[in-house]
Amino acid sequence: MEHLCRINWKEIKNKKELEKEIIDWCDKNYSDINDLKRVDVLTLIETHNLSENSKLSYDQESGFSKIEITIDAKVFYGIKSKWNLTFNFPEFGEHCISLLISRNYGEIRKEDFYNYTHDITIA
């Protein structure tokens, strides 16, 4: 039974950990991101209900097809953030040739920051 578990995106702290979680989730003894296949990424999208936050595109000049995914990430001191993943695949091949990961942070709202920093309870 494959893919019973889901990745908890909001607990991931950095790019390296995110990449490792994706590889481990595939559960096929992959050693790095280049072992991922297009079907693995599409299964990831389907299993985690990310189709609304995903985009498939093809660049004719480079011959690459891209799968872009935007995922909510961990809140950082009251600031919301999102992971942006871009998987690149060659035109005639199924293995991922690169994964670009970036993290975008939202605006700092004074109320959220105040609530986050002052929500400390002393036992």
XYZ file of C-alpha atoms in Angstrom:
123
model
C 0.000 0.000 0.000
C 1.739 3.039 -1.286
C 1.256 6.688 -0.305
C -0.914 6.240 2.773
C 0.930 9.040 4.562
C 0.990 12.648 3.539
C 3.780 15.162 3.883
C 3.181 17.731 6.615
C 4.305 20.764 4.604
C 3.944 23.177 7.527
C 6.523 21.336 9.653
C 9.311 21.539 7.069
C 11.949 24.104 7.966
C 14.243 24.378 4.938
C 14.780 23.433 1.294
C 16.992 20.440 2.000
C 14.429 18.944 4.378
C 11.650 19.551 1.836
C 13.583 17.774 -0.908
C 14.314 14.842 1.422
C 10.642 14.543 2.416
C 9.538 14.414 -1.226
C 12.107 11.723 -2.065
C 11.202 9.686 1.050
C 7.484 10.014 0.339
C 7.921 8.306 -3.050
C 9.098 5.229 -1.138
C 11.054 3.739 -4.035
C 14.602 3.870 -2.641
C 15.447 6.973 -4.657
C 18.818 8.498 -3.854
C 18.205 12.028 -5.112
C 15.743 14.263 -6.915
C 16.947 13.101 -10.357
C 15.444 9.662 -9.682
C 11.939 11.148 -9.494
C 9.704 10.492 -12.457
C 6.963 12.673 -13.855
C 4.335 10.184 -12.634
C 5.738 10.479 -9.061
C 5.190 14.238 -9.088
C 1.692 13.880 -10.535
C 0.873 11.277 -7.858
C 2.181 13.677 -5.207
C -0.147 16.381 -6.526
C -3.138 14.042 -6.601
C -2.547 12.507 -3.158
C -2.069 15.876 -1.448
C -4.970 17.555 -3.302
C -2.657 20.159 -4.858
C -4.231 20.319 -8.310
C -5.684 23.777 -7.594
C -2.188 25.013 -6.676
C -0.339 23.352 -9.545
C 0.474 24.354 -13.080
C 1.901 22.341 -15.969
C 3.706 24.164 -18.749
C 6.043 23.535 -21.669
C 8.867 25.801 -22.847
C 9.457 25.289 -26.583
C 12.814 27.078 -26.578
C 14.415 24.915 -23.902
C 12.391 21.775 -24.563
C 11.551 21.436 -20.863
C 8.195 20.727 -19.387
C 7.613 22.174 -15.934
C 5.349 21.256 -13.086
C 4.961 24.146 -10.659
C 3.380 23.700 -7.231
C 2.623 26.287 -4.555
C 2.171 24.957 -1.013
C 1.431 26.677 2.305
C 4.506 26.571 4.540
C 5.185 27.015 8.237
C 4.230 30.336 9.810
C 7.410 32.203 10.734
C 6.921 34.592 13.697
C 3.373 35.302 12.610
C 4.312 35.712 8.923
C 2.615 33.338 6.488
C 4.761 31.771 3.784
C 4.494 29.478 0.781
C 6.827 26.922 -0.812
C 7.188 27.255 -4.582
C 8.375 24.041 -6.241
C 9.318 23.801 -9.914
C 10.079 20.347 -11.272
C 11.781 20.387 -14.697
C 11.570 17.443 -17.083
C 13.182 16.981 -20.509
C 10.988 16.842 -23.583
C 11.796 13.180 -24.248
C 12.320 11.683 -20.839
C 10.531 10.904 -17.636
C 13.163 11.642 -14.972
C 13.297 15.004 -13.211
C 16.393 16.957 -14.210
C 16.046 19.693 -11.612
C 13.936 20.906 -8.747
C 13.883 24.608 -7.945
C 12.611 25.469 -4.479
C 11.871 28.948 -3.200
C 9.970 30.269 -0.230
C 7.906 33.444 -0.395
C 6.919 35.271 2.750
C 3.791 37.347 3.133
C 3.638 40.840 4.537
C 4.301 41.479 8.185
C 1.124 42.651 9.830
C 1.621 44.427 13.122
C -1.351 42.679 14.758
C -0.213 39.183 13.759
C 3.356 39.810 14.895
C 2.173 41.237 18.216
C -0.204 38.301 18.798
C 2.496 35.793 17.898
C 5.195 37.302 20.115
C 2.905 38.004 23.066
C 1.139 34.644 23.073
C 3.526 33.154 25.620
C 2.038 31.380 28.587
C 4.089 30.790 31.692
C 3.442 27.469 33.391
